[in-house]
Amino acid sequence: MSEAIGYELIGDIAVLSAQNPPVNALGLDVRQGLVDGMARAENDGAKAVLIYGEGRTYFAGADIREFGKPPTGPFLPDVCTRIEASPLIVVSALHGTALGGGLEIALGSHYRVAVPSARVGLPEVLIGVMPGAGGTQRLPRLIGVDASVDIITSGRQVGAKEALELGILDRVEDGAPRDIGLAYARELIDSGAPRRAISEMAAPQAVDFDALYDVVLKKSRGMIAPAKAVRGVQACCELPFDQGMIRERELFMELMASDQRQGMIHAFFSERAVGKLPELKGVEPRDLNAIGVIGGGTMGAGIATSALLSGLSVVMLEMSPEAAEAAKGRIEGNLGGALKRGKLSQAQFEDLTTKALTLSTDYSALGDVDLVIEAVFEDMDVKKTVFTQLDAVCKPGAVLASNTSYLDINEIAASTNRPSDVIGLHFFSPAHVMKLLEIVVADKTAPDVVATGFALGNRMKKTSVRAGVCDGFIGNRILSTYRTCADHMILDGASPYQIDKALTDFGFAMGPFAVADLAGLDIGWAVRKRKRAEGLDPRARDSSYADKLCEDGNFGQKTGKGYYVYEAGKRAGVSNPDVMPLIEAERAEQGLTSREFADDEIVRRYMAAMVNEAAKVVGEGIARRPLDVDVTLLYGYGFPRYRGGPLKWADMVGLPELLADIKKWAEEDDYFWQPAPLLEQLVAEGRTFDDLNKESA
Ligand code: T1G
C-alpha cells in the first residue's frame, strides 16, 4: 500500500488515514492508496471503513500540480465510485477544508461527520475547471439543484453548520476527526445502518437549465467554467447516473484543455510563490506589535485600518489635533463597514478605535513603535523632512517605511543615518480593501527589514510582491506605459469609450479611462506636469486634451465629471459629451489624421505595451520573476484572473507574434515601441516567461 494512505484495522473497522502533507492533495499515491485500502478492508472482513485526514485537513482536492501532465489511473471518478460501491459502510470524518475532489470522496462515502470548524466546497471553478469526480452528479442528488449550483458556480467554502443544514453532512461533532469518525462508524454498525450510495438516490427535479446557464455566464464576467458546470448539473437531472458521470467528464476535460484553466492555475500558484524569495530563506523578521502611521488622509487612514484589523496597535501622527480627529473619523468610517458586515462586534470596534489607536501631533509618540509608515503628500522634500524626524525619534531597529507610489526610496533612505532600516511599502487605495502590497527594496535595505515588510503583509492578509526601485516600481511603471499606448490610440482615431469597452470585453474590471476617473484625473495631471517639468524626450508623443478637462475642474468620480458623467451615488457613468470635441481639437492642432481601430487591434496594442514594459521590468530585476508582475497586475490593476496575468497571457498568445507586432508598430513610432531586450532574448532562444519562473523556483 502507498505511504500516502495509512491502514489500520480497529476491531471490525478499517481505518484509512490520509498522510500527504500539506493538504492531503489527491495525488496518484493517495488515489492508489484509497483503492488498495478499500480492497484490503473488504479482504480483512471489516464491517465499516473510516476515511479521515492526518495533519491540518481532510483531502483538499485533486493534486493541482498534476494538471496538464499525462493522466495516470486510478482516476478520481473511479476512486469515488469504488468507495461508494463497497459492500462495507464507509464513513468520512472531515476537518480543515474538504474541497473539490476531497468533498467528492466524502460524497462517495455513505456517511459524513465533521468537526465544527470544518469547511466543505467544490471550488474547481476558481481554478478554471469544474467538479470532475462526481460532484455535479452526487451533490444535486443530496441537496437539490439550487443549493448545488450555488456552491459549484461560486466556488465558496461552506461552514460545517450550514453543510449540516443543507444535508451535505450527517453529523457535526467536537473532537479529533479520527475519534468522532470511529465513534460514528461504531454506532452505524451497532445500529445496523445500511450502505447509502448517493448515486442510487433519485435525481432532483430539473429546472430551465438554458436560462440558468445564461444567468451564470453573465454573472461570471468572462469566466467559462461556472456556466459549463451548470451543464454538469443538468446532466444529473436528465441522464442516468453513469451517463451523467460520463457527461461531467467530457465537460471537465473541455475545461482542462482551456487557456482559462492554465491562467487560473498559474494565478493560484503564483500568488503563493510571490512571498517565497530565496534571499529571505532563514531571515527572521523584526518584532511587529505596534506601528506608527504618519498622515491620516485616505491612504494613511486605510493603512491604519488594515493594521488595527490585523491586531496591531497604531499611533496615528498628524500635523494638528483637528487633522488627527479627521483621520480618526476616516478610520472609524472604514471600520464601520466591517461592523455593518458583522465582521466586527461593537465591542471590538470600541477597542480598536480607543485602546489600539492613539492619535498624536508629536513625533516623540513614535519613539517605541516597531515600524512607521509615512503616507504624507507625494513631494520629495516633504518626505525627507519626515524621515529626518523619524531618524531622530524612532528606536534603534525600528523599520522606517514610505508609502510613496513612485518617488525614489534610495533618495529618501539617504536622508537618514539608518538607510538599512528604510523600505517602501506601497499600498493601493483603499488600503484596507486592496490586497496588493508592493514591498520596495532599496539598495541598502537590510534583509530582515524586507522580511519584516512581508511579515506585515501576511499579518494584514495582503498579497505582497517584492519590487526594486524605479519610477513607479512594478505596477505604476507598467500602467504608465499601457496608459500612454491608450493615449496614442486616442490621438490616432480611437475614442476613450471604445477603448474602455474593448478592454472590459477582454476581461478587465474597468477600462483605463474609467479607472482614471475612479483614481482622480488630477493624479494623472500632476504626473504629466512633473514629467514635462523634468523634460520630455522630443520624440515622445504628448497630448493636452486631458489637461483641459482638469483645468475645468473635472477630476472624475470625485467631481461627478471626467471622461464620464456620474449621477450621484452611481458608480458607472455615461460618456461626457465634452470629451470628444476636446480630442478632435487636439488632433486638428497636431495635424493628425484619424483612422478606425478594431477592438482586436486596441487590445493587442494595449497588451503588447503592457507585456513589453513588463519584460523590461523583469529584465532590469525590478521584478524578480515574471510571476511577480502577473500577481501585481492581478491584485492591483484589475487584470482578468482567468488570463493568468500579462506575462502568462503573452506566453499563451506566443511571444514571437507579440514581438513581431511590436517591431511592426516601431516602424510608425520607434521611440515608444522599443522591444524589451528580455523579450527579444526569449524569442531568440525559443523560451517563455514561464521558463524563467521555473528556473527561479
Ligand atoms: N493541489 C496541490 N497543492 C495544493 C493544493 C492542491 N489541491 N491545495 C493547496 N496546495 C498547496 C499550496 O500550493 C501550498 O503549497 C500548500 O498546499 C498550502 O496551501 C476532480 C479536479 C486548501 C484552502 O481548489 O484553496 O479537486 O506554497 O498556502 O492558505 O473535482 O490551498 O506551501 O508549496 O493555500 O491554508 C480543488 C485549492 C482542486 C483547493 C489551504 N481544490 N487549495 O489554504 O494554504 S481541483 C482546490 C486551497 C479538483 C476534482 C477537481 C488552499 C487551502 P506551498 P496554501 P492555506
XYZ file of N, CA, C and O in Angstrom, residues 181-289:
436
model
N -14.970 9.934 13.978
C -15.242 9.000 12.885
C -15.417 7.585 13.383
O -16.371 6.881 12.996
N -14.516 7.159 14.259
C -14.605 5.791 14.805
C -15.902 5.614 15.583
O -16.617 4.607 15.440
N -16.238 6.610 16.393
C -17.467 6.517 17.200
C -18.688 6.416 16.296
O -19.596 5.591 16.523
N -18.691 7.213 15.235
C -19.853 7.207 14.325
C -19.949 5.869 13.594
O -21.026 5.262 13.502
N -18.804 5.351 13.140
C -18.803 4.055 12.439
C -19.287 2.953 13.374
O -20.095 2.097 12.993
N -18.831 3.030 14.610
C -19.236 2.039 15.610
C -20.759 2.029 15.754
O -21.423 1.003 15.706
N -21.279 3.240 15.895
C -22.726 3.408 16.098
C -23.500 2.889 14.887
O -24.511 2.190 15.024
N -23.004 3.172 13.691
C -23.695 2.739 12.467
C -23.705 1.215 12.369
O -24.717 0.603 12.018
N -22.572 0.604 12.704
C -22.501 -0.870 12.672
C -23.493 -1.427 13.691
O -24.342 -2.271 13.374
N -23.395 -0.885 14.932
C -24.233 -1.441 16.011
C -25.713 -1.227 15.724
O -26.555 -2.029 16.105
N -26.047 -0.157 14.992
C -27.475 0.102 14.724
C -27.920 -0.560 13.429
O -29.050 -0.379 12.970
N -26.974 -1.275 12.778
C -27.342 -1.984 11.543
C -27.674 -1.025 10.414
O -28.505 -1.308 9.535
N -27.028 0.119 10.436
C -27.309 1.116 9.390
C -26.920 0.573 8.027
O -25.947 -0.170 7.901
N -27.671 0.920 7.013
C -27.386 0.399 5.661
C -26.291 1.205 4.963
O -25.998 2.346 5.352
N -25.666 0.576 3.922
C -24.862 1.389 2.995
C -25.809 2.431 2.426
O -27.009 2.189 2.343
N -25.293 3.575 2.038
C -26.184 4.611 1.495
C -25.444 5.273 0.335
O -24.642 6.184 0.526
N -25.685 4.780 -0.866
C -24.977 5.310 -2.036
C -25.771 6.457 -2.625
O -26.925 6.280 -3.030
N -25.154 7.619 -2.696
C -25.865 8.784 -3.245
C -26.250 8.535 -4.701
O -27.324 8.936 -5.161
N -25.394 7.808 -5.430
C -25.683 7.573 -6.866
C -26.988 6.801 -7.046
O -27.589 6.840 -8.123
N -27.408 6.115 -5.995
C -28.662 5.343 -6.105
C -29.866 6.185 -5.702
O -31.001 5.750 -5.766
N -29.621 7.423 -5.277
C -30.738 8.300 -4.905
C -31.388 8.872 -6.170
O -30.746 8.956 -7.217
N -32.614 9.311 -6.028
C -33.334 9.851 -7.186
C -32.696 11.158 -7.630
O -32.188 11.928 -6.799
N -32.695 11.383 -8.926
C -32.182 12.659 -9.436
C -33.163 13.761 -9.066
O -34.376 13.517 -8.998
N -32.672 14.969 -8.818
C -33.579 16.075 -8.439
C -34.377 16.578 -9.631
O -34.081 16.250 -10.774
N -35.393 17.365 -9.331
C -36.253 17.965 -10.359
C -35.430 18.900 -11.242
O -34.630 19.698 -10.723
N -35.584 18.794 -12.531
C -34.844 19.687 -13.432
C -35.398 21.103 -13.364
O -36.521 21.322 -12.901
N -34.593 22.063 -13.812
C -35.026 23.465 -13.906
C -34.755 23.904 -15.341
O -34.278 23.123 -16.163
N -35.032 25.198 -15.655
C -34.745 25.699 -17.004
C -33.243 25.940 -17.104
O -32.737 27.016 -16.789
N -32.521 24.921 -17.517
C -31.052 24.995 -17.492
C -30.495 25.984 -18.516
O -29.449 26.583 -18.309
N -31.190 26.188 -19.625
C -30.683 27.173 -20.594
C -30.705 28.565 -19.977
O -29.738 29.323 -20.073
N -31.787 28.869 -19.304
C -31.899 30.186 -18.650
C -30.851 30.304 -17.551
O -30.150 31.309 -17.437
N -30.709 29.239 -16.775
C -29.733 29.254 -15.683
C -28.321 29.413 -16.246
O -27.509 30.181 -15.725
N -28.047 28.723 -17.342
C -26.723 28.812 -17.986
C -26.425 30.265 -18.352
O -25.353 30.792 -18.044
N -27.397 30.915 -18.962
C -27.195 32.320 -19.383
C -26.964 33.234 -18.186
O -26.077 34.091 -18.206
N -27.726 33.017 -17.127
C -27.582 33.854 -15.924
C -26.180 33.688 -15.341
O -25.479 34.665 -15.052
N -25.759 32.432 -15.240
C -24.442 32.161 -14.640
C -23.317 32.699 -15.535
O -22.362 33.302 -15.051
N -23.480 32.524 -16.855
C -22.444 33.007 -17.781
C -22.292 34.519 -17.640
O -21.188 35.035 -17.530
N -23.430 35.202 -17.575
C -23.400 36.679 -17.480
C -22.711 37.091 -16.174
O -21.844 37.955 -16.168
N -23.037 36.387 -15.108
C -22.502 36.735 -13.774
C -20.999 36.439 -13.684
O -20.283 37.038 -12.892
N -20.525 35.543 -14.535
C -19.126 35.094 -14.401
C -18.119 35.994 -15.096
O -16.922 35.694 -15.071
N -18.608 37.077 -15.761
C -17.711 38.102 -16.300
C -16.532 37.531 -17.086
O -15.352 37.841 -16.805
N -16.853 36.650 -18.038
C -15.803 36.151 -18.938
C -15.314 34.766 -18.579
O -14.783 34.048 -19.423
N -15.484 34.364 -17.310
C -15.060 33.003 -16.948
C -16.057 32.021 -17.563
O -17.261 32.255 -17.516
N -15.577 30.905 -18.091
C -16.480 29.952 -18.747
C -16.841 28.778 -17.834
O -17.890 28.161 -17.993
N -15.995 28.475 -16.835
C -16.191 27.256 -16.028
C -17.535 27.207 -15.296
O -18.239 26.185 -15.347
N -17.961 28.294 -14.629
C -19.224 28.174 -13.874
C -20.412 27.782 -14.750
O -21.215 26.914 -14.379
N -20.500 28.381 -15.939
C -21.639 28.062 -16.820
C -21.548 26.620 -17.302
O -22.550 25.897 -17.350
N -20.332 26.173 -17.610
C -20.169 24.777 -18.059
C -20.587 23.830 -16.938
O -21.201 22.799 -17.180
N -20.283 24.205 -15.708
C -20.642 23.338 -14.576
C -22.160 23.181 -14.475
O -22.667 22.128 -14.065
N -22.898 24.214 -14.897
C -24.367 24.117 -14.890
C -24.819 22.983 -15.810
O -25.740 22.219 -15.487
N -24.114 22.819 -16.923
C -24.450 21.714 -17.845
C -24.191 20.366 -17.169
O -24.876 19.378 -17.433
N -23.219 20.328 -16.245
C -22.962 19.100 -15.491
C -24.150 18.759 -14.591
O -24.639 17.617 -14.560
N -24.656 19.785 -13.892
C -25.817 19.561 -13.016
C -27.041 19.188 -13.862
O -27.868 18.348 -13.475
N -27.135 19.778 -15.043
C -28.237 19.436 -15.964
C -28.196 17.949 -16.304
O -29.225 17.262 -16.258
N -26.988 17.435 -16.568
C -26.842 16.001 -16.884
C -27.307 15.142 -15.718
O -27.925 14.091 -15.897
N -27.068 15.629 -14.511
C -27.508 14.888 -13.324
C -29.023 14.723 -13.329
O -29.555 13.672 -12.974
N -29.724 15.746 -13.774
C -31.193 15.714 -13.763
C -31.762 14.969 -14.964
O -32.854 14.413 -14.897
N -31.013 14.978 -16.053
C -31.587 14.459 -17.310
C -31.077 13.073 -17.699
O -31.671 12.415 -18.565
N -29.959 12.608 -17.087
C -29.372 11.337 -17.510
C -29.267 10.374 -16.338
O -29.159 10.803 -15.179
N -29.230 9.077 -16.621
C -28.938 8.117 -15.553
C -27.542 8.405 -14.985
O -26.692 8.979 -15.678
N -27.286 7.975 -13.752
C -26.062 8.360 -13.048
C -24.800 8.108 -13.888
O -23.976 9.014 -14.073
N -24.647 6.876 -14.404
C -23.397 6.543 -15.124
C -23.193 7.442 -16.335
O -22.094 7.925 -16.592
N -24.280 7.716 -17.066
C -24.147 8.591 -18.243
C -23.872 10.027 -17.798
O -23.120 10.751 -18.434
N -24.453 10.406 -16.663
C -24.178 11.736 -16.123
C -22.707 11.892 -15.786
O -22.093 12.936 -16.057
N -22.111 10.836 -15.232
C -20.679 10.865 -14.898
C -19.846 11.035 -16.167
O -18.879 11.780 -16.192
N -20.250 10.358 -17.223
C -19.510 10.467 -18.499
C -19.621 11.890 -19.030
O -18.628 12.499 -19.443
N -20.828 12.458 -18.981
C -21.036 13.831 -19.468
C -20.223 14.820 -18.651
O -19.575 15.729 -19.185
N -20.226 14.620 -17.316
C -19.427 15.504 -16.445
C -17.960 15.453 -16.880
O -17.288 16.484 -16.999
N -17.470 14.241 -17.162
C -16.052 14.095 -17.527
C -15.758 14.822 -18.827
O -14.727 15.485 -18.963
N -16.671 14.734 -19.790
C -16.466 15.418 -21.081
C -16.328 16.927 -20.839
O -15.376 17.567 -21.300
N -17.249 17.468 -20.058
C -17.244 18.912 -19.789
C -15.963 19.288 -19.038
O -15.308 20.293 -19.334
N -15.598 18.440 -18.078
C -14.390 18.687 -17.278
C -13.153 18.725 -18.168
O -12.326 19.629 -18.069
N -13.055 17.745 -19.091
C -11.875 17.681 -19.970
C -11.831 18.870 -20.922
O -10.756 19.378 -21.242
N -13.007 19.395 -21.333
C -13.011 20.596 -22.194
C -12.388 21.765 -21.423
O -11.583 22.521 -21.958
N -12.712 21.872 -20.154
C -12.155 22.968 -19.350
C -10.677 22.735 -19.055
O -9.880 23.674 -19.058
N -10.318 21.482 -18.850
C -8.888 21.182 -18.615
C -8.047 21.636 -19.800
O -6.917 22.065 -19.643
N -8.637 21.574 -20.985
C -7.898 21.944 -22.209
C -7.924 23.442 -22.465
O -7.307 23.925 -23.416
N -8.601 24.217 -21.613
C -8.801 25.647 -21.901
C -7.652 26.515 -21.414
O -6.958 26.179 -20.445
N -7.474 27.658 -22.077
C -6.476 28.643 -21.628
C -6.841 29.160 -20.243
O -5.981 29.465 -19.427
N -8.145 29.273 -19.987
C -8.568 29.804 -18.694
C -8.074 28.922 -17.551
O -7.668 29.436 -16.506
N -8.077 27.611 -17.770
C -7.569 26.716 -16.728
C -6.092 27.010 -16.496
O -5.642 27.174 -15.363
N -5.353 27.159 -17.583
C -3.917 27.470 -17.438
C -3.728 28.788 -16.693
O -2.921 28.890 -15.771
N -4.512 29.798 -17.097
C -4.372 31.127 -16.490
C -4.680 31.106 -15.005
O -3.934 31.649 -14.180
N -5.750 30.435 -14.630
C -6.175 30.481 -13.225
C -5.298 29.612 -12.331
O -5.053 29.945 -11.168
N -4.753 28.535 -12.859
C -3.840 27.722 -12.034
C -2.503 28.437 -11.906
O -1.875 28.422 -10.841
N -2.118 29.140 -12.961
C -0.899 29.967 -12.855
C -1.091 31.002 -11.764
O -0.217 31.211 -10.923
N -2.273 31.629 -11.724
C -2.553 32.630 -10.686
C -2.527 31.982 -9.298
O -1.965 32.541 -8.351
N -3.094 30.770 -9.185
C -3.144 30.064 -7.895
C -1.742 29.861 -7.336
O -1.443 30.189 -6.193
N -0.858 29.304 -8.144
C 0.489 29.006 -7.640
C 1.351 30.272 -7.554
O 2.170 30.409 -6.654
N 1.107 31.239 -8.453
C 1.933 32.465 -8.426
C 1.666 33.283 -7.167
O 2.606 33.771 -6.528
N 0.412 33.386 -6.760
C 0.113 34.191 -5.572
C 0.689 33.536 -4.321
O 0.891 34.185 -3.305
N 0.991 32.228 -4.424
C 1.636 31.546 -3.299
C 3.154 31.611 -3.412
O 3.856 31.444 -2.432
N 3.648 31.879 -4.590
C 5.108 31.903 -4.815
C 5.707 33.281 -4.563
O 6.881 33.384 -4.185
N 4.889 34.357 -4.701
C 5.467 35.705 -4.606
C 6.122 35.954 -3.252
O 7.089 36.695 -3.156
N 5.614 35.295 -2.220
C 6.163 35.510 -0.874
C 7.392 34.665 -0.595
O 8.020 34.794 0.458
N 7.717 33.792 -1.556
C 8.867 32.892 -1.330
C 10.072 33.431 -2.095
O 10.192 33.199 -3.300
N 10.927 34.160 -1.414
C 12.113 34.732 -2.055
C 13.353 34.037 -1.526
O 13.543 33.984 -0.295
N 14.189 33.535 -2.422
C 15.401 32.818 -1.955
C 16.201 33.654 -0.956
O 16.656 33.144 0.066
N 16.260 34.966 -1.195
C 17.118 35.795 -0.327
C 16.545 35.936 1.074
O 17.232 36.391 1.991
N 15.289 35.520 1.258
C 14.708 35.644 2.604
C 14.716 34.321 3.360
O 14.242 34.238 4.480
N 15.280 33.280 2.706
C 15.332 31.963 3.380
C 16.091 32.106 4.703
O 17.193 32.680 4.739
N 15.485 31.703 5.797
C 16.145 31.714 7.112
C 16.298 33.102 7.705
O 16.912 33.277 8.761
N 15.746 34.140 7.071
C 15.852 35.505 7.616
C 14.639 35.774 8.506
O 13.506 35.697 8.051
N 14.900 36.040 9.779
C 13.806 36.303 10.723
C 13.356 37.765 10.639
O 14.205 38.669 10.632
N 12.047 38.037 10.571
C 11.587 39.432 10.597
C 11.796 40.030 11.988
O 11.973 39.298 12.958
N 11.786 41.348 12.064
C 11.909 42.016 13.363
C 10.547 41.975 14.066
O 9.526 41.654 13.458
N 10.556 42.283 15.362
C 9.290 42.288 16.117
C 8.295 43.253 15.478
O 8.694 44.274 14.910
N 7.024 42.909 15.619
C 5.990 43.733 14.973
C 4.739 43.691 15.852
O 3.939 42.775 15.761
N 4.636 44.658 16.735
C 3.451 44.712 17.604
C 2.756 46.059 17.507
O 1.534 46.138 17.488
